[in-house]
Short mmCIF file of C-alpha atoms in Angstrom, two decimals:
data_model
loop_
_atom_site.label_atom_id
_atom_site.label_comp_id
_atom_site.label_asym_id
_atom_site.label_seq_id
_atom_site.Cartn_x
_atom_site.Cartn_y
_atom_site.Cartn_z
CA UNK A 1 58.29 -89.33 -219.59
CA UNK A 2 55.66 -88.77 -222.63
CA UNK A 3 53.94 -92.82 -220.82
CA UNK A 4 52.69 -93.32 -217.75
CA UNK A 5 53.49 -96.94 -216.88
CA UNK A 6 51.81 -98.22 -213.68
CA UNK A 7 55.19 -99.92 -212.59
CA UNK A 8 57.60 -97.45 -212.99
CA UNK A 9 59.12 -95.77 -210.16
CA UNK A 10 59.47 -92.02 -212.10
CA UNK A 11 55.87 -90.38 -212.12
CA UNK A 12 56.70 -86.80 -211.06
CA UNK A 13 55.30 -84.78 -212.96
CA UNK A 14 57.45 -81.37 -213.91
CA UNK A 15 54.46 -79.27 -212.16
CA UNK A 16 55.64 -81.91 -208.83
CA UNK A 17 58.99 -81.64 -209.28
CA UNK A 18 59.18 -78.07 -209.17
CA UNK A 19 56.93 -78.03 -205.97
CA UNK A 20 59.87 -80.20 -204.41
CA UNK A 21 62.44 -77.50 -205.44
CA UNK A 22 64.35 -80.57 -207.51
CA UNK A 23 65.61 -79.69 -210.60
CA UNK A 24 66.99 -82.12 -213.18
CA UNK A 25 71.23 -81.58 -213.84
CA UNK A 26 71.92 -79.34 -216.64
CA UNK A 27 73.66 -80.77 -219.81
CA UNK A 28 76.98 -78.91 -218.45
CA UNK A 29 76.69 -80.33 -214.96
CA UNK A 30 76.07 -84.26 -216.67
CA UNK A 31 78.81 -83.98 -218.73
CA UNK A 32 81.32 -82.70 -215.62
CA UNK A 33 80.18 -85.66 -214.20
CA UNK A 34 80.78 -88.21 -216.95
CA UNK A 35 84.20 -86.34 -217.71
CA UNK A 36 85.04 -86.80 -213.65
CA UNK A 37 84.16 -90.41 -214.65
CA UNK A 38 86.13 -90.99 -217.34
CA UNK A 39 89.07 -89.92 -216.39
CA UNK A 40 88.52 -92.37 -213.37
CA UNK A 41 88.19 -95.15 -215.80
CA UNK A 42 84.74 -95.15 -217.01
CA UNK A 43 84.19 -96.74 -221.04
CA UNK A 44 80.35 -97.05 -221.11
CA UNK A 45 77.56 -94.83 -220.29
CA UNK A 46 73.99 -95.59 -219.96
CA UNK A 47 71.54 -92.59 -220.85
CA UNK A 48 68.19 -93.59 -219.16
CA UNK A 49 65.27 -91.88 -217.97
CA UNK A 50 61.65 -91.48 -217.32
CA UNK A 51 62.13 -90.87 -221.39
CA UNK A 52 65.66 -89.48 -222.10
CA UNK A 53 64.55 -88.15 -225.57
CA UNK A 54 62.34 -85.71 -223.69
CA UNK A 55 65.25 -83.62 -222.76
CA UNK A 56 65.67 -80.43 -225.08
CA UNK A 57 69.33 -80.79 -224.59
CA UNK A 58 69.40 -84.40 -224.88
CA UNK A 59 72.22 -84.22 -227.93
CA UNK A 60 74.21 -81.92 -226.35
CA UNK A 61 74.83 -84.55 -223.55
CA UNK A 62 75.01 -87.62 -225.62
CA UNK A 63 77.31 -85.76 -228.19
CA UNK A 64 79.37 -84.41 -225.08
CA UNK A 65 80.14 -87.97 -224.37
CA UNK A 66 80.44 -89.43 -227.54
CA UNK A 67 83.22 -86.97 -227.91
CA UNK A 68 84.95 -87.94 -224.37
CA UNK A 69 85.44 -91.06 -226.06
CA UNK A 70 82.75 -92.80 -224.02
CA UNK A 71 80.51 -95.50 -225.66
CA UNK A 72 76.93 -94.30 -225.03
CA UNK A 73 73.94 -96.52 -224.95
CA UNK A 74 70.69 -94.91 -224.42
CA UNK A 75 67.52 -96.71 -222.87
CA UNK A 76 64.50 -95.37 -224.45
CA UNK A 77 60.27 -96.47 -225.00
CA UNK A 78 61.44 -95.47 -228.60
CA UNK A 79 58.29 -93.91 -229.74
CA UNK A 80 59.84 -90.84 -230.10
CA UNK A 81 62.82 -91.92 -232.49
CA UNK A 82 61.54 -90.71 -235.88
CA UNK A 83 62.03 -87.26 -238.45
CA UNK A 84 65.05 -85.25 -236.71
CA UNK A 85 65.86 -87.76 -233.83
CA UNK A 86 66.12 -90.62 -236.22
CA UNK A 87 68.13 -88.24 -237.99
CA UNK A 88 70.17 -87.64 -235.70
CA UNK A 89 71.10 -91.49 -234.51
CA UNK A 90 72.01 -92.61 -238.47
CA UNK A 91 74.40 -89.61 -238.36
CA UNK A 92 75.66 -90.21 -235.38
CA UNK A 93 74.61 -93.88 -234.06
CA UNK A 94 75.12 -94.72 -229.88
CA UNK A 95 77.16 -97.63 -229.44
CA UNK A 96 73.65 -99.39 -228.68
CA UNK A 97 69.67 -98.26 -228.21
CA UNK A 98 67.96 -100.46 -226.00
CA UNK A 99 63.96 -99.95 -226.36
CA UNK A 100 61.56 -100.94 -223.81
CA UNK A 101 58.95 -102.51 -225.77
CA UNK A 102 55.69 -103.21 -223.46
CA UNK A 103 53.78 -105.37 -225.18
CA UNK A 104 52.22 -107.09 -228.07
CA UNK A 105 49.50 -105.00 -229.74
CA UNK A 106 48.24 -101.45 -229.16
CA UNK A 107 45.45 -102.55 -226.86
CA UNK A 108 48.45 -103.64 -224.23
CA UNK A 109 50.13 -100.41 -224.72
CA UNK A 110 47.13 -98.31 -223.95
CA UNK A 111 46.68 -100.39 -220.57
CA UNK A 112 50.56 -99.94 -220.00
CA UNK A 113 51.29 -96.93 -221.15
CA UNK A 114 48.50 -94.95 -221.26
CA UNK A 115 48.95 -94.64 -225.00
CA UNK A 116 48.42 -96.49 -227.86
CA UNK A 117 52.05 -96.69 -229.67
CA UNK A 118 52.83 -100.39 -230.04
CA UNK A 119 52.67 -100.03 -233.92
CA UNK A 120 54.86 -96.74 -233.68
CA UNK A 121 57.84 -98.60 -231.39
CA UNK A 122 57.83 -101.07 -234.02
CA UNK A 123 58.64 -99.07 -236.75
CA UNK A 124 60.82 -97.06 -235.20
CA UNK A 125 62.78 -100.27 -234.36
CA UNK A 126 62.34 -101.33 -237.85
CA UNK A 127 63.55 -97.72 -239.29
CA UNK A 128 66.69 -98.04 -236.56
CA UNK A 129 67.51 -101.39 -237.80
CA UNK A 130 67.77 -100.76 -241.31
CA UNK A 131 70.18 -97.81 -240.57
CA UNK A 132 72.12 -100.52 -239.20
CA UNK A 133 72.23 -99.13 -235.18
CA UNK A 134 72.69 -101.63 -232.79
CA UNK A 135 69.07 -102.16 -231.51
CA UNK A 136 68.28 -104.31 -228.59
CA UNK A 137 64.73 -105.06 -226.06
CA UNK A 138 64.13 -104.66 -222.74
CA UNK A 139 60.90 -106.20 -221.51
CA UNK A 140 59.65 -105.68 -218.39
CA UNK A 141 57.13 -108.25 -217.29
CA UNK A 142 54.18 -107.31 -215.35
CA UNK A 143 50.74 -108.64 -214.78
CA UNK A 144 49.60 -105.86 -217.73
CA UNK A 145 51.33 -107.26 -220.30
CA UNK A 146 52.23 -111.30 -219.70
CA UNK A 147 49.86 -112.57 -221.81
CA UNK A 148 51.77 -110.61 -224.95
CA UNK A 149 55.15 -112.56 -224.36
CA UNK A 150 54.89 -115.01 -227.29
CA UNK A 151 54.19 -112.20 -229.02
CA UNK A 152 56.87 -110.04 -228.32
CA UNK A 153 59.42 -112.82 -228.82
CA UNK A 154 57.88 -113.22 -232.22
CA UNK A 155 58.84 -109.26 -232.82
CA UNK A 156 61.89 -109.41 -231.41
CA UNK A 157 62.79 -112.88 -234.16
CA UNK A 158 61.00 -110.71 -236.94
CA UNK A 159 63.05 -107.34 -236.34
CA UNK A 160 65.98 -109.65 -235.80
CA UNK A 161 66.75 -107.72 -232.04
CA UNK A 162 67.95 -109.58 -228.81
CA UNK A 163 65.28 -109.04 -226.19
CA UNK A 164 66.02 -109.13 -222.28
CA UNK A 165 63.54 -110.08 -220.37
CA UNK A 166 62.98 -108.21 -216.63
CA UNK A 167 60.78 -107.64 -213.61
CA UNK A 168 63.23 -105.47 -211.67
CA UNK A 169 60.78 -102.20 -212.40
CA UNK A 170 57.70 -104.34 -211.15
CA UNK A 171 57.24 -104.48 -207.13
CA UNK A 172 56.82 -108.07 -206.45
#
């Protein structure tokens, strides 16, 4: 993942994961899977990560499915959904994107993220929007970012997006 959120449960780093002799499933090897599960009945797919996007080969998986039939969301920080990507989605939109949107200002982001990209998410929601992609918000609530929640409710009205609110990535 290009953040480093203090409550997520993926921080390997590649240099790590390599040390553990893990390797992440090729593109073919994903979409054996997904066809395996769609001919056992499976409709929707849910393409999450650390940061999905990240993955060079990211299309050719999401386009595999798409063409299986399969209605692929994808669950994304969306700061990298601009230029080609964006591209990419208006030609050929998911059935929905859900972006994790951490808080209310940039200041929150850098303490949540490590990065500063608040403004960035928000225009790549807005830019997703008015391609008319289904867009909605996952928020997960910590300690980091509470005090942003009228906030982010206020972006989620303005951008006209459903927002889901969530602690399930935060240990309790």
């Amino acid at each position: 993942c290009n953040f480093n959120c203090p409550m997520c449960y993926v921080h390997m780093t590649k240099e790590q994961i390599d040390a553990s002799g893990k390797r992440e499933l090729t593109a073919k090897e994903w979409l054996s899977i997904a066809e395996d599960a769609k001919n056992r009945g499976m409709v929707f797919v849910l393409l999450t990560g650390g940061e999905p996007l990240m993955r060079k080969d990211f299309f050719e998986i999401y386009q595999g499915m798409k063409k299986m039939g399969l209605y692929v969301s994808i669950n994304t920080n969306g700061s990298m959904i601009q230029g080609e990507i964006l591209d990419k989605f208006i030609e050929d939109p998911p059935y929905r994107i859900n972006i994790s949107l951490y808080g209310g200002n940039n200041e929150t982001y850098q303490r949540m993220c490590g990065l500063p990209r608040y403004n960035e998410v928000k225009e790549n929601i807005r830019n997703l929007k008015k391609a008319g992609i289904n867009v909605s918000l996952n928020l997960s609530i910590t300690p980091y970012n509470c005090h942003d929640l009228e906030q982010i409710y206020k972006d989620a009205e303005e951008l006209d997006v459903n927002v889901k609110a969530t602690t399930y990535m935060y240990p309790s």
